[in-house]
């Protein structure tokens, strides 16, 4: 996944719930009361007479167990409040549990259950002013979080979510392609618009339109990608075929970039992985080998679900182009100003209709060899 992948969004507490700070304070107070009760129970056991020792020792152990639980919930309340992956209700759940254990610790120690009073702070309804203040704080935190994530990723929330979904798609489908890093390099050369096929060889031209010379590209991988329809060819006037990624090939390339760990280390390892997928008991060995030499297509679910995230910069550029195109389409129309129209004599200048011939276009992918 790229370095600018979005983090899991922090969940903000519901305005009707006590704040995480309140939950932490209540949980910590409950833990203190529970520990105090356990200490009192231990003191009572140490000063007890032999006839009550067994009962007081059992009470001491029970109070100690409840105190340990209360302290644990108080610690977790603090941890969950600082963990953006936890639900907003987690600190409240821990605070309530800490109060429950504190009450049981005091009850076991035979002390007054003052921890019950802490429940009121967790259940107290907010006043209108407190609710408004909490809502304002919630919106401010959400705005700050969104601003931080936009600055870190360059994307809004919808596109950050799409980037996460793309990563999971890549993790589930790249290995099934049976590719090596060499296949990615071929598609990257095609993506540049300078990959061409001529005289039975694949090359990457030094510049676009100069279909002579250039860096050699793997002939076998190019043929395999073309045969599997990851590449399409456009025939030039001199017979050269210019190769570009097909829509499926572009999606597969993007997924391979997101999850390079799914690529195989060598052509032999990639072949063996493809062979394992096509291996069938009822098929002849030669047929299995032939099937393994063919690259499988990208799964249709990945093709349908993948969407390339759009950055904020790209969104602004699109908006500017749209505004410019609309201005041109409207002839530079300015709101509030009437556009003068020349008077037209319909009798002297009858409307002229221009009928253009229709042509049926068909595109057939040419063969490379």
JSON list of C-alpha atoms in Angstrom, two decimals, residues 42-257:
[
{"chain": "A", "resi": 42, "resn": "UNK", "atom": "CA", "xyz": [-6.84, -7.30, 54.40]},
{"chain": "A", "resi": 43, "resn": "UNK", "atom": "CA", "xyz": [-6.43, -5.17, 57.52]},
{"chain": "A", "resi": 44, "resn": "UNK", "atom": "CA", "xyz": [-9.57, -6.69, 59.02]},
{"chain": "A", "resi": 45, "resn": "UNK", "atom": "CA", "xyz": [-8.27, -10.18, 58.30]},
{"chain": "A", "resi": 46, "resn": "UNK", "atom": "CA", "xyz": [-4.91, -9.44, 59.94]},
{"chain": "A", "resi": 47, "resn": "UNK", "atom": "CA", "xyz": [-6.58, -8.18, 63.14]},
{"chain": "A", "resi": 48, "resn": "UNK", "atom": "CA", "xyz": [-9.22, -10.89, 63.25]},
{"chain": "A", "resi": 49, "resn": "UNK", "atom": "CA", "xyz": [-9.67, -13.55, 65.87]},
{"chain": "A", "resi": 50, "resn": "UNK", "atom": "CA", "xyz": [-9.24, -17.18, 64.97]},
{"chain": "A", "resi": 51, "resn": "UNK", "atom": "CA", "xyz": [-12.98, -17.82, 64.77]},
{"chain": "A", "resi": 52, "resn": "UNK", "atom": "CA", "xyz": [-13.57, -15.23, 61.99]},
{"chain": "A", "resi": 53, "resn": "UNK", "atom": "CA", "xyz": [-10.27, -15.67, 60.14]},
{"chain": "A", "resi": 54, "resn": "UNK", "atom": "CA", "xyz": [-11.62, -17.98, 57.45]},
{"chain": "A", "resi": 55, "resn": "UNK", "atom": "CA", "xyz": [-14.55, -15.71, 56.62]},
{"chain": "A", "resi": 56, "resn": "UNK", "atom": "CA", "xyz": [-12.43, -12.56, 56.58]},
{"chain": "A", "resi": 57, "resn": "UNK", "atom": "CA", "xyz": [-9.76, -14.24, 54.46]},
{"chain": "A", "resi": 58, "resn": "UNK", "atom": "CA", "xyz": [-12.39, -15.20, 51.87]},
{"chain": "A", "resi": 59, "resn": "UNK", "atom": "CA", "xyz": [-13.71, -11.62, 51.91]},
{"chain": "A", "resi": 60, "resn": "UNK", "atom": "CA", "xyz": [-10.17, -10.29, 51.48]},
{"chain": "A", "resi": 61, "resn": "UNK", "atom": "CA", "xyz": [-9.53, -12.50, 48.45]},
{"chain": "A", "resi": 62, "resn": "UNK", "atom": "CA", "xyz": [-12.87, -11.57, 46.89]},
{"chain": "A", "resi": 63, "resn": "UNK", "atom": "CA", "xyz": [-12.29, -7.86, 47.42]},
{"chain": "A", "resi": 64, "resn": "UNK", "atom": "CA", "xyz": [-8.75, -8.16, 46.03]},
{"chain": "A", "resi": 65, "resn": "UNK", "atom": "CA", "xyz": [-10.04, -9.93, 42.91]},
{"chain": "A", "resi": 66, "resn": "UNK", "atom": "CA", "xyz": [-12.64, -7.22, 42.30]},
{"chain": "A", "resi": 67, "resn": "UNK", "atom": "CA", "xyz": [-10.07, -4.47, 42.87]},
{"chain": "A", "resi": 68, "resn": "UNK", "atom": "CA", "xyz": [-7.75, -6.00, 40.27]},
{"chain": "A", "resi": 69, "resn": "UNK", "atom": "CA", "xyz": [-10.63, -6.06, 37.77]},
{"chain": "A", "resi": 70, "resn": "UNK", "atom": "CA", "xyz": [-11.56, -2.45, 38.55]},
{"chain": "A", "resi": 71, "resn": "UNK", "atom": "CA", "xyz": [-7.98, -1.27, 38.03]},
{"chain": "A", "resi": 72, "resn": "UNK", "atom": "CA", "xyz": [-7.77, -3.21, 34.78]},
{"chain": "A", "resi": 73, "resn": "UNK", "atom": "CA", "xyz": [-10.91, -1.55, 33.42]},
{"chain": "A", "resi": 74, "resn": "UNK", "atom": "CA", "xyz": [-9.62, 1.87, 34.49]},
{"chain": "A", "resi": 75, "resn": "UNK", "atom": "CA", "xyz": [-6.36, 1.26, 32.59]},
{"chain": "A", "resi": 76, "resn": "UNK", "atom": "CA", "xyz": [-8.27, 0.11, 29.52]},
{"chain": "A", "resi": 77, "resn": "UNK", "atom": "CA", "xyz": [-10.50, 3.18, 29.64]},
{"chain": "A", "resi": 78, "resn": "UNK", "atom": "CA", "xyz": [-7.40, 5.35, 29.23]},
{"chain": "A", "resi": 79, "resn": "UNK", "atom": "CA", "xyz": [-5.99, 3.15, 26.48]},
{"chain": "A", "resi": 80, "resn": "UNK", "atom": "CA", "xyz": [-9.23, 3.01, 24.50]},
{"chain": "A", "resi": 81, "resn": "UNK", "atom": "CA", "xyz": [-9.75, 6.76, 24.74]},
{"chain": "A", "resi": 82, "resn": "UNK", "atom": "CA", "xyz": [-6.39, 7.25, 22.97]},
{"chain": "A", "resi": 83, "resn": "UNK", "atom": "CA", "xyz": [-6.93, 4.45, 20.41]},
{"chain": "A", "resi": 84, "resn": "UNK", "atom": "CA", "xyz": [-8.56, 5.74, 17.18]},
{"chain": "A", "resi": 85, "resn": "UNK", "atom": "CA", "xyz": [-9.50, 2.19, 16.14]},
{"chain": "A", "resi": 86, "resn": "UNK", "atom": "CA", "xyz": [-11.74, 1.60, 19.14]},
{"chain": "A", "resi": 87, "resn": "UNK", "atom": "CA", "xyz": [-15.45, 2.47, 19.12]},
{"chain": "A", "resi": 88, "resn": "UNK", "atom": "CA", "xyz": [-16.48, 5.64, 20.87]},
{"chain": "A", "resi": 89, "resn": "UNK", "atom": "CA", "xyz": [-18.45, 3.68, 23.48]},
{"chain": "A", "resi": 90, "resn": "UNK", "atom": "CA", "xyz": [-15.38, 1.74, 24.72]},
{"chain": "A", "resi": 91, "resn": "UNK", "atom": "CA", "xyz": [-14.32, 4.19, 27.51]},
{"chain": "A", "resi": 92, "resn": "UNK", "atom": "CA", "xyz": [-17.92, 4.33, 28.77]},
{"chain": "A", "resi": 93, "resn": "UNK", "atom": "CA", "xyz": [-18.14, 0.54, 28.84]},
{"chain": "A", "resi": 94, "resn": "UNK", "atom": "CA", "xyz": [-14.89, 0.34, 30.83]},
{"chain": "A", "resi": 95, "resn": "UNK", "atom": "CA", "xyz": [-16.03, 3.00, 33.29]},
{"chain": "A", "resi": 96, "resn": "UNK", "atom": "CA", "xyz": [-19.30, 1.20, 33.97]},
{"chain": "A", "resi": 97, "resn": "UNK", "atom": "CA", "xyz": [-17.45, -2.09, 34.44]},
{"chain": "A", "resi": 98, "resn": "UNK", "atom": "CA", "xyz": [-14.97, -0.45, 36.85]},
{"chain": "A", "resi": 99, "resn": "UNK", "atom": "CA", "xyz": [-17.86, 0.91, 38.93]},
{"chain": "A", "resi": 100, "resn": "UNK", "atom": "CA", "xyz": [-19.49, -2.54, 39.04]},
{"chain": "A", "resi": 101, "resn": "UNK", "atom": "CA", "xyz": [-16.30, -4.17, 40.30]},
{"chain": "A", "resi": 102, "resn": "UNK", "atom": "CA", "xyz": [-15.76, -1.39, 42.84]},
{"chain": "A", "resi": 103, "resn": "UNK", "atom": "CA", "xyz": [-19.25, -1.90, 44.24]},
{"chain": "A", "resi": 104, "resn": "UNK", "atom": "CA", "xyz": [-18.63, -5.65, 44.54]},
{"chain": "A", "resi": 105, "resn": "UNK", "atom": "CA", "xyz": [-15.25, -5.04, 46.19]},
{"chain": "A", "resi": 106, "resn": "UNK", "atom": "CA", "xyz": [-16.82, -2.77, 48.81]},
{"chain": "A", "resi": 107, "resn": "UNK", "atom": "CA", "xyz": [-19.66, -5.23, 49.35]},
{"chain": "A", "resi": 108, "resn": "UNK", "atom": "CA", "xyz": [-17.20, -8.11, 49.81]},
{"chain": "A", "resi": 109, "resn": "UNK", "atom": "CA", "xyz": [-15.20, -6.07, 52.31]},
{"chain": "A", "resi": 110, "resn": "UNK", "atom": "CA", "xyz": [-18.35, -5.19, 54.23]},
{"chain": "A", "resi": 111, "resn": "UNK", "atom": "CA", "xyz": [-17.90, -1.47, 53.59]},
{"chain": "A", "resi": 112, "resn": "UNK", "atom": "CA", "xyz": [-20.47, 1.10, 52.50]},
{"chain": "A", "resi": 113, "resn": "UNK", "atom": "CA", "xyz": [-20.95, 0.90, 48.71]},
{"chain": "A", "resi": 114, "resn": "UNK", "atom": "CA", "xyz": [-20.09, 4.52, 47.97]},
{"chain": "A", "resi": 115, "resn": "UNK", "atom": "CA", "xyz": [-19.02, 3.52, 44.45]},
{"chain": "A", "resi": 116, "resn": "UNK", "atom": "CA", "xyz": [-22.73, 3.44, 43.56]},
{"chain": "A", "resi": 117, "resn": "UNK", "atom": "CA", "xyz": [-22.67, 7.24, 43.57]},
{"chain": "A", "resi": 118, "resn": "UNK", "atom": "CA", "xyz": [-20.32, 7.20, 40.59]},
{"chain": "A", "resi": 119, "resn": "UNK", "atom": "CA", "xyz": [-23.03, 5.78, 38.34]},
{"chain": "A", "resi": 120, "resn": "UNK", "atom": "CA", "xyz": [-24.90, 9.06, 38.47]},
{"chain": "A", "resi": 121, "resn": "UNK", "atom": "CA", "xyz": [-22.00, 10.83, 36.74]},
{"chain": "A", "resi": 122, "resn": "UNK", "atom": "CA", "xyz": [-22.11, 8.31, 33.89]},
{"chain": "A", "resi": 123, "resn": "UNK", "atom": "CA", "xyz": [-25.89, 8.43, 33.54]},
{"chain": "A", "resi": 124, "resn": "UNK", "atom": "CA", "xyz": [-26.35, 12.15, 34.02]},
{"chain": "A", "resi": 125, "resn": "UNK", "atom": "CA", "xyz": [-28.18, 13.82, 31.16]},
{"chain": "A", "resi": 126, "resn": "UNK", "atom": "CA", "xyz": [-26.44, 16.76, 29.55]},
{"chain": "A", "resi": 127, "resn": "UNK", "atom": "CA", "xyz": [-27.97, 20.20, 29.77]},
{"chain": "A", "resi": 128, "resn": "UNK", "atom": "CA", "xyz": [-28.76, 22.08, 26.58]},
{"chain": "A", "resi": 129, "resn": "UNK", "atom": "CA", "xyz": [-25.63, 24.20, 26.99]},
{"chain": "A", "resi": 130, "resn": "UNK", "atom": "CA", "xyz": [-23.44, 21.15, 27.63]},
{"chain": "A", "resi": 131, "resn": "UNK", "atom": "CA", "xyz": [-24.95, 19.35, 24.66]},
{"chain": "A", "resi": 132, "resn": "UNK", "atom": "CA", "xyz": [-24.29, 22.33, 22.37]},
{"chain": "A", "resi": 133, "resn": "UNK", "atom": "CA", "xyz": [-20.73, 22.62, 23.68]},
{"chain": "A", "resi": 134, "resn": "UNK", "atom": "CA", "xyz": [-20.15, 18.91, 23.15]},
{"chain": "A", "resi": 135, "resn": "UNK", "atom": "CA", "xyz": [-21.55, 19.08, 19.61]},
{"chain": "A", "resi": 136, "resn": "UNK", "atom": "CA", "xyz": [-19.31, 22.04, 18.80]},
{"chain": "A", "resi": 137, "resn": "UNK", "atom": "CA", "xyz": [-16.30, 20.18, 20.16]},
{"chain": "A", "resi": 138, "resn": "UNK", "atom": "CA", "xyz": [-17.23, 17.07, 18.17]},
{"chain": "A", "resi": 139, "resn": "UNK", "atom": "CA", "xyz": [-17.47, 19.01, 14.93]},
{"chain": "A", "resi": 140, "resn": "UNK", "atom": "CA", "xyz": [-14.20, 20.78, 15.64]},
{"chain": "A", "resi": 141, "resn": "UNK", "atom": "CA", "xyz": [-12.43, 17.45, 16.25]},
{"chain": "A", "resi": 142, "resn": "UNK", "atom": "CA", "xyz": [-13.90, 15.98, 13.08]},
{"chain": "A", "resi": 143, "resn": "UNK", "atom": "CA", "xyz": [-12.81, 19.03, 11.06]},
{"chain": "A", "resi": 144, "resn": "UNK", "atom": "CA", "xyz": [-9.29, 18.88, 12.52]},
{"chain": "A", "resi": 145, "resn": "UNK", "atom": "CA", "xyz": [-9.04, 15.16, 11.85]},
{"chain": "A", "resi": 146, "resn": "UNK", "atom": "CA", "xyz": [-10.28, 15.57, 8.28]},
{"chain": "A", "resi": 147, "resn": "UNK", "atom": "CA", "xyz": [-7.81, 18.41, 7.67]},
{"chain": "A", "resi": 148, "resn": "UNK", "atom": "CA", "xyz": [-4.93, 16.30, 9.01]},
{"chain": "A", "resi": 149, "resn": "UNK", "atom": "CA", "xyz": [-5.83, 13.30, 6.87]},
{"chain": "A", "resi": 150, "resn": "UNK", "atom": "CA", "xyz": [-6.32, 15.44, 3.77]},
{"chain": "A", "resi": 151, "resn": "UNK", "atom": "CA", "xyz": [-2.90, 16.99, 4.31]},
{"chain": "A", "resi": 152, "resn": "UNK", "atom": "CA", "xyz": [-1.33, 13.55, 4.80]},
{"chain": "A", "resi": 153, "resn": "UNK", "atom": "CA", "xyz": [-3.02, 11.74, 1.90]},
{"chain": "A", "resi": 154, "resn": "UNK", "atom": "CA", "xyz": [-4.10, 14.50, -0.50]},
{"chain": "A", "resi": 155, "resn": "UNK", "atom": "CA", "xyz": [-7.55, 12.87, -0.72]},
{"chain": "A", "resi": 156, "resn": "UNK", "atom": "CA", "xyz": [-10.99, 13.40, 0.76]},
{"chain": "A", "resi": 157, "resn": "UNK", "atom": "CA", "xyz": [-12.74, 10.78, 2.92]},
{"chain": "A", "resi": 158, "resn": "UNK", "atom": "CA", "xyz": [-14.50, 8.99, 0.05]},
{"chain": "A", "resi": 159, "resn": "UNK", "atom": "CA", "xyz": [-11.31, 8.55, -1.93]},
{"chain": "A", "resi": 160, "resn": "UNK", "atom": "CA", "xyz": [-9.35, 7.48, 1.15]},
{"chain": "A", "resi": 161, "resn": "UNK", "atom": "CA", "xyz": [-11.93, 4.76, 1.71]},
{"chain": "A", "resi": 162, "resn": "UNK", "atom": "CA", "xyz": [-11.61, 3.75, -1.94]},
{"chain": "A", "resi": 163, "resn": "UNK", "atom": "CA", "xyz": [-7.83, 3.51, -1.54]},
{"chain": "A", "resi": 164, "resn": "UNK", "atom": "CA", "xyz": [-8.32, 1.11, 1.38]},
{"chain": "A", "resi": 165, "resn": "UNK", "atom": "CA", "xyz": [-10.75, -1.01, -0.64]},
{"chain": "A", "resi": 166, "resn": "UNK", "atom": "CA", "xyz": [-8.29, -1.09, -3.54]},
{"chain": "A", "resi": 167, "resn": "UNK", "atom": "CA", "xyz": [-5.59, -2.37, -1.22]},
{"chain": "A", "resi": 168, "resn": "UNK", "atom": "CA", "xyz": [-7.77, -5.28, -0.10]},
{"chain": "A", "resi": 169, "resn": "UNK", "atom": "CA", "xyz": [-8.61, -6.03, -3.74]},
{"chain": "A", "resi": 170, "resn": "UNK", "atom": "CA", "xyz": [-4.92, -6.13, -4.58]},
{"chain": "A", "resi": 171, "resn": "UNK", "atom": "CA", "xyz": [-4.12, -8.44, -1.69]},
{"chain": "A", "resi": 172, "resn": "UNK", "atom": "CA", "xyz": [-6.79, -10.85, -2.86]},
{"chain": "A", "resi": 173, "resn": "UNK", "atom": "CA", "xyz": [-6.18, -10.87, -6.63]},
{"chain": "A", "resi": 174, "resn": "UNK", "atom": "CA", "xyz": [-2.57, -10.01, -7.55]},
{"chain": "A", "resi": 175, "resn": "UNK", "atom": "CA", "xyz": [-1.19, -13.46, -6.69]},
{"chain": "A", "resi": 176, "resn": "UNK", "atom": "CA", "xyz": [-3.86, -15.07, -8.88]},
{"chain": "A", "resi": 177, "resn": "UNK", "atom": "CA", "xyz": [-2.49, -13.27, -11.95]},
{"chain": "A", "resi": 178, "resn": "UNK", "atom": "CA", "xyz": [0.65, -15.42, -11.94]},
{"chain": "A", "resi": 179, "resn": "UNK", "atom": "CA", "xyz": [2.88, -12.44, -12.74]},
{"chain": "A", "resi": 180, "resn": "UNK", "atom": "CA", "xyz": [6.44, -11.49, -12.02]},
{"chain": "A", "resi": 181, "resn": "UNK", "atom": "CA", "xyz": [7.90, -8.02, -11.74]},
{"chain": "A", "resi": 182, "resn": "UNK", "atom": "CA", "xyz": [8.80, -8.37, -15.43]},
{"chain": "A", "resi": 183, "resn": "UNK", "atom": "CA", "xyz": [5.13, -8.40, -16.42]},
{"chain": "A", "resi": 184, "resn": "UNK", "atom": "CA", "xyz": [4.63, -5.16, -14.49]},
{"chain": "A", "resi": 185, "resn": "UNK", "atom": "CA", "xyz": [7.56, -3.56, -16.33]},
{"chain": "A", "resi": 186, "resn": "UNK", "atom": "CA", "xyz": [6.02, -4.49, -19.69]},
{"chain": "A", "resi": 187, "resn": "UNK", "atom": "CA", "xyz": [2.71, -2.89, -18.73]},
{"chain": "A", "resi": 188, "resn": "UNK", "atom": "CA", "xyz": [4.49, 0.19, -17.38]},
{"chain": "A", "resi": 189, "resn": "UNK", "atom": "CA", "xyz": [6.26, 0.54, -20.73]},
{"chain": "A", "resi": 190, "resn": "UNK", "atom": "CA", "xyz": [2.88, 0.26, -22.47]},
{"chain": "A", "resi": 191, "resn": "UNK", "atom": "CA", "xyz": [1.40, 2.81, -20.07]},
{"chain": "A", "resi": 192, "resn": "UNK", "atom": "CA", "xyz": [4.04, 5.30, -21.20]},
{"chain": "A", "resi": 193, "resn": "UNK", "atom": "CA", "xyz": [2.62, 5.08, -24.75]},
{"chain": "A", "resi": 194, "resn": "UNK", "atom": "CA", "xyz": [6.01, 4.15, -26.20]},
{"chain": "A", "resi": 195, "resn": "UNK", "atom": "CA", "xyz": [5.83, 0.34, -26.30]},
{"chain": "A", "resi": 196, "resn": "UNK", "atom": "CA", "xyz": [5.71, -0.98, -29.85]},
{"chain": "A", "resi": 197, "resn": "UNK", "atom": "CA", "xyz": [5.96, -4.29, -31.71]},
{"chain": "A", "resi": 198, "resn": "UNK", "atom": "CA", "xyz": [7.95, -4.46, -34.91]},
{"chain": "A", "resi": 199, "resn": "UNK", "atom": "CA", "xyz": [9.71, -7.23, -36.79]},
{"chain": "A", "resi": 200, "resn": "UNK", "atom": "CA", "xyz": [8.79, -9.75, -34.09]},
{"chain": "A", "resi": 201, "resn": "UNK", "atom": "CA", "xyz": [10.34, -7.70, -31.28]},
{"chain": "A", "resi": 202, "resn": "UNK", "atom": "CA", "xyz": [8.98, -5.50, -28.51]},
{"chain": "A", "resi": 203, "resn": "UNK", "atom": "CA", "xyz": [10.75, -2.23, -27.74]},
{"chain": "A", "resi": 204, "resn": "UNK", "atom": "CA", "xyz": [10.16, 0.94, -25.76]},
{"chain": "A", "resi": 205, "resn": "UNK", "atom": "CA", "xyz": [10.81, 3.92, -28.00]},
{"chain": "A", "resi": 206, "resn": "UNK", "atom": "CA", "xyz": [12.98, 6.75, -26.77]},
{"chain": "A", "resi": 207, "resn": "UNK", "atom": "CA", "xyz": [10.14, 9.18, -27.47]},
{"chain": "A", "resi": 208, "resn": "UNK", "atom": "CA", "xyz": [6.55, 8.94, -28.58]},
{"chain": "A", "resi": 209, "resn": "UNK", "atom": "CA", "xyz": [6.15, 8.59, -32.34]},
{"chain": "A", "resi": 210, "resn": "UNK", "atom": "CA", "xyz": [9.72, 7.45, -33.00]},
{"chain": "A", "resi": 211, "resn": "UNK", "atom": "CA", "xyz": [9.05, 3.78, -33.71]},
{"chain": "A", "resi": 212, "resn": "UNK", "atom": "CA", "xyz": [12.65, 2.76, -34.30]},
{"chain": "A", "resi": 213, "resn": "UNK", "atom": "CA", "xyz": [15.25, 1.57, -31.81]},
{"chain": "A", "resi": 214, "resn": "UNK", "atom": "CA", "xyz": [14.80, 1.98, -28.10]},
{"chain": "A", "resi": 215, "resn": "UNK", "atom": "CA", "xyz": [15.09, -0.36, -25.15]},
{"chain": "A", "resi": 216, "resn": "UNK", "atom": "CA", "xyz": [14.25, -4.00, -25.67]},
{"chain": "A", "resi": 217, "resn": "UNK", "atom": "CA", "xyz": [11.26, -5.40, -23.78]},
{"chain": "A", "resi": 218, "resn": "UNK", "atom": "CA", "xyz": [10.65, -9.08, -23.04]},
{"chain": "A", "resi": 219, "resn": "UNK", "atom": "CA", "xyz": [9.14, -10.62, -26.17]},
{"chain": "A", "resi": 220, "resn": "UNK", "atom": "CA", "xyz": [7.58, -13.60, -24.37]},
{"chain": "A", "resi": 221, "resn": "UNK", "atom": "CA", "xyz": [5.96, -11.55, -21.62]},
{"chain": "A", "resi": 222, "resn": "UNK", "atom": "CA", "xyz": [4.65, -9.05, -24.15]},
{"chain": "A", "resi": 223, "resn": "UNK", "atom": "CA", "xyz": [3.09, -11.81, -26.24]},
{"chain": "A", "resi": 224, "resn": "UNK", "atom": "CA", "xyz": [1.58, -13.43, -23.16]},
{"chain": "A", "resi": 225, "resn": "UNK", "atom": "CA", "xyz": [0.06, -10.17, -21.92]},
{"chain": "A", "resi": 226, "resn": "UNK", "atom": "CA", "xyz": [-1.30, -9.38, -25.36]},
{"chain": "A", "resi": 227, "resn": "UNK", "atom": "CA", "xyz": [-2.78, -12.87, -25.76]},
{"chain": "A", "resi": 228, "resn": "UNK", "atom": "CA", "xyz": [-4.49, -12.52, -22.36]},
{"chain": "A", "resi": 229, "resn": "UNK", "atom": "CA", "xyz": [-5.90, -9.11, -23.45]},
{"chain": "A", "resi": 230, "resn": "UNK", "atom": "CA", "xyz": [-3.97, -7.09, -20.91]},
{"chain": "A", "resi": 231, "resn": "UNK", "atom": "CA", "xyz": [-2.55, -5.20, -23.92]},
{"chain": "A", "resi": 232, "resn": "UNK", "atom": "CA", "xyz": [-4.20, -3.86, -27.05]},
{"chain": "A", "resi": 233, "resn": "UNK", "atom": "CA", "xyz": [-2.42, -2.98, -30.31]},
{"chain": "A", "resi": 234, "resn": "UNK", "atom": "CA", "xyz": [-2.97, -0.12, -32.73]},
{"chain": "A", "resi": 235, "resn": "UNK", "atom": "CA", "xyz": [-1.48, -0.60, -36.21]},
{"chain": "A", "resi": 236, "resn": "UNK", "atom": "CA", "xyz": [0.49, 2.30, -37.63]},
{"chain": "A", "resi": 237, "resn": "UNK", "atom": "CA", "xyz": [0.89, 3.16, -41.32]},
{"chain": "A", "resi": 238, "resn": "UNK", "atom": "CA", "xyz": [4.31, 1.50, -41.47]},
{"chain": "A", "resi": 239, "resn": "UNK", "atom": "CA", "xyz": [3.01, -1.74, -39.96]},
{"chain": "A", "resi": 240, "resn": "UNK", "atom": "CA", "xyz": [4.25, -1.04, -36.44]},
{"chain": "A", "resi": 241, "resn": "UNK", "atom": "CA", "xyz": [1.89, -2.04, -33.63]},
{"chain": "A", "resi": 242, "resn": "UNK", "atom": "CA", "xyz": [1.77, 0.39, -30.72]},
{"chain": "A", "resi": 243, "resn": "UNK", "atom": "CA", "xyz": [0.81, -1.43, -27.52]},
{"chain": "A", "resi": 244, "resn": "UNK", "atom": "CA", "xyz": [-1.17, 0.18, -24.70]},
{"chain": "A", "resi": 245, "resn": "UNK", "atom": "CA", "xyz": [-2.84, -1.32, -21.61]},
{"chain": "A", "resi": 246, "resn": "UNK", "atom": "CA", "xyz": [-6.41, -2.43, -22.03]},
{"chain": "A", "resi": 247, "resn": "UNK", "atom": "CA", "xyz": [-8.90, -1.38, -19.33]},
{"chain": "A", "resi": 248, "resn": "UNK", "atom": "CA", "xyz": [-8.34, -4.75, -17.65]},
{"chain": "A", "resi": 249, "resn": "UNK", "atom": "CA", "xyz": [-4.58, -4.36, -18.01]},
{"chain": "A", "resi": 250, "resn": "UNK", "atom": "CA", "xyz": [-4.63, -0.90, -16.44]},
{"chain": "A", "resi": 251, "resn": "UNK", "atom": "CA", "xyz": [-6.58, -2.14, -13.42]},
{"chain": "A", "resi": 252, "resn": "UNK", "atom": "CA", "xyz": [-4.26, -5.14, -13.05]},
{"chain": "A", "resi": 253, "resn": "UNK", "atom": "CA", "xyz": [-1.24, -2.85, -13.21]},
{"chain": "A", "resi": 254, "resn": "UNK", "atom": "CA", "xyz": [-2.64, -0.57, -10.51]},
{"chain": "A", "resi": 255, "resn": "UNK", "atom": "CA", "xyz": [-3.37, -3.54, -8.26]},
{"chain": "A", "resi": 256, "resn": "UNK", "atom": "CA", "xyz": [0.10, -4.99, -8.79]},
{"chain": "A", "resi": 257, "resn": "UNK", "atom": "CA", "xyz": [1.60, -1.65, -7.75]}
]
